[in-house]
Amino acid sequence: MTEITLRPFTASDTDWLVRRHGELYAEAEGFDDSFRQLVGEIVADFLVSKRVGREEGWIAWRGKDRLGSIFVVEEDPRTAKLRLVLLEPGARGTGLAQRMLDHAMDFARAAGFDQMRLWTHESHRAAGKLYARNGFRLTHSEAKRSFGADVVAQTWERDL
C-alpha cells in the first residue's frame, strides 16, 4: 500500500478542497451551497493573507489521491484556530485524523501559540471524540440554523 503523506496546501488543491467540503457536508448534514461558498472564502483568504510561519494548511495524499485536509490559522497572537478539517470517507478509521491533528498541533506549538480553538457541529460525533481524546474541552454549544440546516454549533479549546 502506498504511504500517506501530508503536503502543504497549494492553490492547485483549492478546487478539490472546496468541492469535497461541499459534497460531503451536503450528503452527511444536508448543508446547502452556502457552506461550499464559505469554504471557498476561507481558502481564498488563506491564499491571500497567509502568515508564513504562523499559518499553514496540509493535504493528506496517498499516491495521486487526496484523502483529507487540515489547517492552522492565527485567531489572535496566542490562539491558533483549527480549520477545514476533512477526511474522505474511505480514510476514516485509519488513524489519519489523529496523525493530521498531531501534525497541526505540533506546528501550532512551534509557531508560538499557547492554545488552539476549533468550531464544529455536535453531529460530527467521531470528530468530537477525537478532540476530547486529545485534551480539547467543549467550551460553547449553541443550537442554530446554519447552511440551510438545524445544527448545534460547538467551540472546542485546549492549551498547547
PDB file of C-alpha atoms in Angstrom:
ATOM      1  CA  MET A   1       0.000   0.000   0.000  1.00  0.00           C
ATOM      2  CA  THR A   2       1.254   3.472  -0.881  1.00  0.00           C
ATOM      3  CA  GLU A   3       2.362   5.624   2.043  1.00  0.00           C
ATOM      4  CA  ILE A   4       0.190   8.566   3.098  1.00  0.00           C
ATOM      5  CA  THR A   5       1.999  11.907   3.083  1.00  0.00           C
ATOM      6  CA  LEU A   6       0.993  15.313   4.411  1.00  0.00           C
ATOM      7  CA  ARG A   7       1.921  18.027   1.941  1.00  0.00           C
ATOM      8  CA  PRO A   8       1.482  21.773   2.357  1.00  0.00           C
ATOM      9  CA  PHE A   9      -1.696  23.107   0.765  1.00  0.00           C
ATOM     10  CA  THR A  10      -1.200  24.872  -2.567  1.00  0.00           C
ATOM     11  CA  ALA A  11      -3.577  26.851  -4.763  1.00  0.00           C
ATOM     12  CA  SER A  12      -3.897  23.791  -7.015  1.00  0.00           C
ATOM     13  CA  ASP A  13      -5.703  21.998  -4.138  1.00  0.00           C
ATOM     14  CA  THR A  14      -8.434  24.654  -3.943  1.00  0.00           C
ATOM     15  CA  ASP A  15     -10.996  23.163  -6.314  1.00  0.00           C
ATOM     16  CA  TRP A  16     -10.804  19.733  -4.675  1.00  0.00           C
ATOM     17  CA  LEU A  17     -10.957  21.172  -1.145  1.00  0.00           C
ATOM     18  CA  VAL A  18     -13.973  23.389  -1.804  1.00  0.00           C
ATOM     19  CA  ARG A  19     -15.805  20.766  -3.867  1.00  0.00           C
ATOM     20  CA  ARG A  20     -15.304  17.912  -1.384  1.00  0.00           C
ATOM     21  CA  HIS A  21     -16.298  20.016   1.618  1.00  0.00           C
ATOM     22  CA  GLY A  22     -19.471  20.979  -0.246  1.00  0.00           C
ATOM     23  CA  GLU A  23     -20.267  17.440  -1.372  1.00  0.00           C
ATOM     24  CA  LEU A  24     -19.509  15.619   1.868  1.00  0.00           C
ATOM     25  CA  TYR A  25     -21.327  18.114   4.092  1.00  0.00           C
ATOM     26  CA  ALA A  26     -24.338  18.142   1.762  1.00  0.00           C
ATOM     27  CA  GLU A  27     -24.501  14.333   1.932  1.00  0.00           C
ATOM     28  CA  ALA A  28     -23.892  13.965   5.666  1.00  0.00           C
ATOM     29  CA  GLU A  29     -25.507  17.107   7.071  1.00  0.00           C
ATOM     30  CA  GLY A  30     -27.864  18.389   4.394  1.00  0.00           C
ATOM     31  CA  PHE A  31     -25.884  21.623   4.110  1.00  0.00           C
ATOM     32  CA  ASP A  32     -26.775  23.918   1.229  1.00  0.00           C
ATOM     33  CA  ASP A  33     -24.366  25.632  -1.154  1.00  0.00           C
ATOM     34  CA  SER A  34     -23.677  28.459   1.321  1.00  0.00           C
ATOM     35  CA  PHE A  35     -21.300  26.076   3.128  1.00  0.00           C
ATOM     36  CA  ARG A  36     -19.277  25.442  -0.031  1.00  0.00           C
ATOM     37  CA  GLN A  37     -19.183  29.208  -0.572  1.00  0.00           C
ATOM     38  CA  LEU A  38     -17.875  29.753   2.977  1.00  0.00           C
ATOM     39  CA  VAL A  39     -15.126  27.180   2.433  1.00  0.00           C
ATOM     40  CA  GLY A  40     -14.193  28.960  -0.795  1.00  0.00           C
ATOM     41  CA  GLU A  41     -13.950  32.281   1.063  1.00  0.00           C
ATOM     42  CA  ILE A  42     -11.809  30.752   3.819  1.00  0.00           C
ATOM     43  CA  VAL A  43      -9.422  29.256   1.263  1.00  0.00           C
ATOM     44  CA  ALA A  44      -9.252  32.467  -0.795  1.00  0.00           C
ATOM     45  CA  ASP A  45      -8.450  34.476   2.337  1.00  0.00           C
ATOM     46  CA  PHE A  46      -5.783  31.959   3.336  1.00  0.00           C
ATOM     47  CA  LEU A  47      -4.126  32.173  -0.071  1.00  0.00           C
ATOM     48  CA  VAL A  48      -4.070  35.990   0.011  1.00  0.00           C
ATOM     49  CA  SER A  49      -3.104  36.649   3.624  1.00  0.00           C
ATOM     50  CA  LYS A  50      -1.271  33.547   4.909  1.00  0.00           C
ATOM     51  CA  ARG A  51       1.136  34.450   7.717  1.00  0.00           C
ATOM     52  CA  VAL A  52       4.259  32.454   6.902  1.00  0.00           C
ATOM     53  CA  GLY A  53       5.477  30.539   9.950  1.00  0.00           C
ATOM     54  CA  ARG A  54       2.186  31.125  11.778  1.00  0.00           C
ATOM     55  CA  GLU A  55      -0.363  29.609   9.406  1.00  0.00           C
ATOM     56  CA  GLU A  56      -0.331  26.514   7.245  1.00  0.00           C
ATOM     57  CA  GLY A  57      -2.625  24.009   5.611  1.00  0.00           C
ATOM     58  CA  TRP A  58      -1.925  20.413   4.654  1.00  0.00           C
ATOM     59  CA  ILE A  59      -3.461  17.907   2.304  1.00  0.00           C
ATOM     60  CA  ALA A  60      -3.133  14.182   3.037  1.00  0.00           C
ATOM     61  CA  TRP A  61      -2.170  12.241  -0.091  1.00  0.00           C
ATOM     62  CA  ARG A  62      -1.900   8.557  -0.959  1.00  0.00           C
ATOM     63  CA  GLY A  63      -0.246   8.399  -4.346  1.00  0.00           C
ATOM     64  CA  LYS A  64      -2.304  10.701  -6.588  1.00  0.00           C
ATOM     65  CA  ASP A  65      -5.372  10.697  -4.322  1.00  0.00           C
ATOM     66  CA  ARG A  66      -6.213  13.392  -1.789  1.00  0.00           C
ATOM     67  CA  LEU A  67      -7.541  11.906   1.447  1.00  0.00           C
ATOM     68  CA  GLY A  68      -8.032  14.880   3.736  1.00  0.00           C
ATOM     69  CA  SER A  69      -7.154  18.366   4.857  1.00  0.00           C
ATOM     70  CA  ILE A  70      -6.339  20.333   8.000  1.00  0.00           C
ATOM     71  CA  PHE A  71      -5.365  23.976   8.506  1.00  0.00           C
ATOM     72  CA  VAL A  72      -3.935  26.104  11.305  1.00  0.00           C
ATOM     73  CA  VAL A  73      -4.610  29.837  11.173  1.00  0.00           C
ATOM     74  CA  GLU A  74      -3.998  32.650  13.635  1.00  0.00           C
ATOM     75  CA  GLU A  75      -7.090  33.691  15.545  1.00  0.00           C
ATOM     76  CA  ASP A  76      -5.098  36.040  17.772  1.00  0.00           C
ATOM     77  CA  PRO A  77      -1.430  36.206  18.846  1.00  0.00           C
ATOM     78  CA  ARG A  78      -1.944  33.466  21.469  1.00  0.00           C
ATOM     79  CA  THR A  79      -4.583  31.317  19.778  1.00  0.00           C
ATOM     80  CA  ALA A  80      -4.344  29.022  16.774  1.00  0.00           C
ATOM     81  CA  LYS A  81      -7.586  28.135  15.045  1.00  0.00           C
ATOM     82  CA  LEU A  82      -8.010  24.681  13.550  1.00  0.00           C
ATOM     83  CA  ARG A  83      -9.924  24.889  10.255  1.00  0.00           C
ATOM     84  CA  LEU A  84     -11.009  22.926   7.206  1.00  0.00           C
ATOM     85  CA  VAL A  85     -10.591  19.510   8.802  1.00  0.00           C
ATOM     86  CA  LEU A  86     -11.822  16.948   6.304  1.00  0.00           C
ATOM     87  CA  LEU A  87     -11.346  13.224   5.840  1.00  0.00           C
ATOM     88  CA  GLU A  88     -12.552  11.298   2.814  1.00  0.00           C
ATOM     89  CA  PRO A  89     -14.943   8.515   3.896  1.00  0.00           C
ATOM     90  CA  GLY A  90     -12.504   5.793   2.808  1.00  0.00           C
ATOM     91  CA  ALA A  91      -9.783   7.224   5.052  1.00  0.00           C
ATOM     92  CA  ARG A  92     -11.894   7.329   8.213  1.00  0.00           C
ATOM     93  CA  GLY A  93     -10.986   4.902  10.963  1.00  0.00           C
ATOM     94  CA  THR A  94      -7.387   4.569   9.744  1.00  0.00           C
ATOM     95  CA  GLY A  95      -5.661   6.841  12.268  1.00  0.00           C
ATOM     96  CA  LEU A  96      -5.124   9.546   9.661  1.00  0.00           C
ATOM     97  CA  ALA A  97      -7.264  12.075  11.530  1.00  0.00           C
ATOM     98  CA  GLN A  98      -5.086  11.624  14.635  1.00  0.00           C
ATOM     99  CA  ARG A  99      -1.939  11.979  12.556  1.00  0.00           C
ATOM    100  CA  MET A 100      -3.209  15.192  10.933  1.00  0.00           C
ATOM    101  CA  LEU A 101      -4.299  16.625  14.292  1.00  0.00           C
ATOM    102  CA  ASP A 102      -0.906  15.813  15.863  1.00  0.00           C
ATOM    103  CA  HIS A 103       0.834  17.472  12.914  1.00  0.00           C
ATOM    104  CA  ALA A 104      -1.323  20.598  13.209  1.00  0.00           C
ATOM    105  CA  MET A 105      -0.824  20.875  16.988  1.00  0.00           C
ATOM    106  CA  ASP A 106       2.940  20.418  16.634  1.00  0.00           C
ATOM    107  CA  PHE A 107       3.007  23.184  14.030  1.00  0.00           C
ATOM    108  CA  ALA A 108       0.940  25.486  16.264  1.00  0.00           C
ATOM    109  CA  ARG A 109       3.259  24.907  19.221  1.00  0.00           C
ATOM    110  CA  ALA A 110       6.350  25.553  17.097  1.00  0.00           C
ATOM    111  CA  ALA A 111       4.714  28.743  15.775  1.00  0.00           C
ATOM    112  CA  GLY A 112       4.427  30.005  19.355  1.00  0.00           C
ATOM    113  CA  PHE A 113       0.712  29.621  20.014  1.00  0.00           C
ATOM    114  CA  ASP A 114      -0.426  28.897  23.580  1.00  0.00           C
ATOM    115  CA  GLN A 115      -3.828  27.455  22.781  1.00  0.00           C
ATOM    116  CA  MET A 116      -5.917  26.028  19.975  1.00  0.00           C
ATOM    117  CA  ARG A 117      -9.608  26.555  19.234  1.00  0.00           C
ATOM    118  CA  LEU A 118     -11.940  24.975  16.701  1.00  0.00           C
ATOM    119  CA  TRP A 119     -15.555  25.203  15.635  1.00  0.00           C
ATOM    120  CA  THR A 120     -17.597  22.183  14.611  1.00  0.00           C
ATOM    121  CA  HIS A 121     -21.063  20.684  14.921  1.00  0.00           C
ATOM    122  CA  GLU A 122     -22.392  18.271  17.512  1.00  0.00           C
ATOM    123  CA  SER A 123     -23.392  15.847  14.755  1.00  0.00           C
ATOM    124  CA  HIS A 124     -19.708  15.209  13.998  1.00  0.00           C
ATOM    125  CA  ARG A 125     -19.507  12.712  16.828  1.00  0.00           C
ATOM    126  CA  ALA A 126     -16.311  10.967  15.700  1.00  0.00           C
ATOM    127  CA  ALA A 127     -14.553  14.324  15.440  1.00  0.00           C
ATOM    128  CA  GLY A 128     -15.804  15.309  18.904  1.00  0.00           C
ATOM    129  CA  LYS A 129     -14.410  12.071  20.334  1.00  0.00           C
ATOM    130  CA  LEU A 130     -11.071  12.751  18.616  1.00  0.00           C
ATOM    131  CA  TYR A 131     -10.895  16.264  20.049  1.00  0.00           C
ATOM    132  CA  ALA A 132     -11.885  15.140  23.563  1.00  0.00           C
ATOM    133  CA  ARG A 133      -9.297  12.329  23.459  1.00  0.00           C
ATOM    134  CA  ASN A 134      -6.676  14.958  22.619  1.00  0.00           C
ATOM    135  CA  GLY A 135      -7.406  17.267  25.534  1.00  0.00           C
ATOM    136  CA  PHE A 136      -9.856  19.663  23.881  1.00  0.00           C
ATOM    137  CA  ARG A 137     -12.686  20.937  26.080  1.00  0.00           C
ATOM    138  CA  LEU A 138     -16.140  21.793  24.784  1.00  0.00           C
ATOM    139  CA  THR A 139     -16.454  25.459  25.795  1.00  0.00           C
ATOM    140  CA  HIS A 140     -19.602  26.555  23.968  1.00  0.00           C
ATOM    141  CA  SER A 141     -22.594  24.871  22.381  1.00  0.00           C
ATOM    142  CA  GLU A 142     -25.482  26.615  20.619  1.00  0.00           C
ATOM    143  CA  ALA A 143     -28.462  25.401  18.617  1.00  0.00           C
ATOM    144  CA  LYS A 144     -28.875  27.434  15.442  1.00  0.00           C
ATOM    145  CA  ARG A 145     -29.701  27.288  11.767  1.00  0.00           C
ATOM    146  CA  SER A 146     -26.656  27.337   9.502  1.00  0.00           C
ATOM    147  CA  PHE A 147     -26.141  26.378   5.874  1.00  0.00           C
ATOM    148  CA  GLY A 148     -29.824  25.548   5.477  1.00  0.00           C
ATOM    149  CA  ALA A 149     -29.815  23.014   8.332  1.00  0.00           C
ATOM    150  CA  ASP A 150     -30.571  22.936  12.034  1.00  0.00           C
ATOM    151  CA  VAL A 151     -27.270  22.357  13.837  1.00  0.00           C
ATOM    152  CA  VAL A 152     -25.713  22.531  17.267  1.00  0.00           C
ATOM    153  CA  ALA A 153     -22.567  24.598  16.784  1.00  0.00           C
ATOM    154  CA  GLN A 154     -19.698  23.801  19.142  1.00  0.00           C
ATOM    155  CA  THR A 155     -16.475  25.504  20.134  1.00  0.00           C
ATOM    156  CA  TRP A 156     -13.661  23.342  21.485  1.00  0.00           C
ATOM    157  CA  GLU A 157     -10.408  24.613  23.053  1.00  0.00           C
ATOM    158  CA  ARG A 158      -7.201  23.285  24.537  1.00  0.00           C
ATOM    159  CA  ASP A 159      -3.920  24.603  25.830  1.00  0.00           C
ATOM    160  CA  LEU A 160      -0.891  23.708  23.772  1.00  0.00           C
TER     161      LEU A 160
END
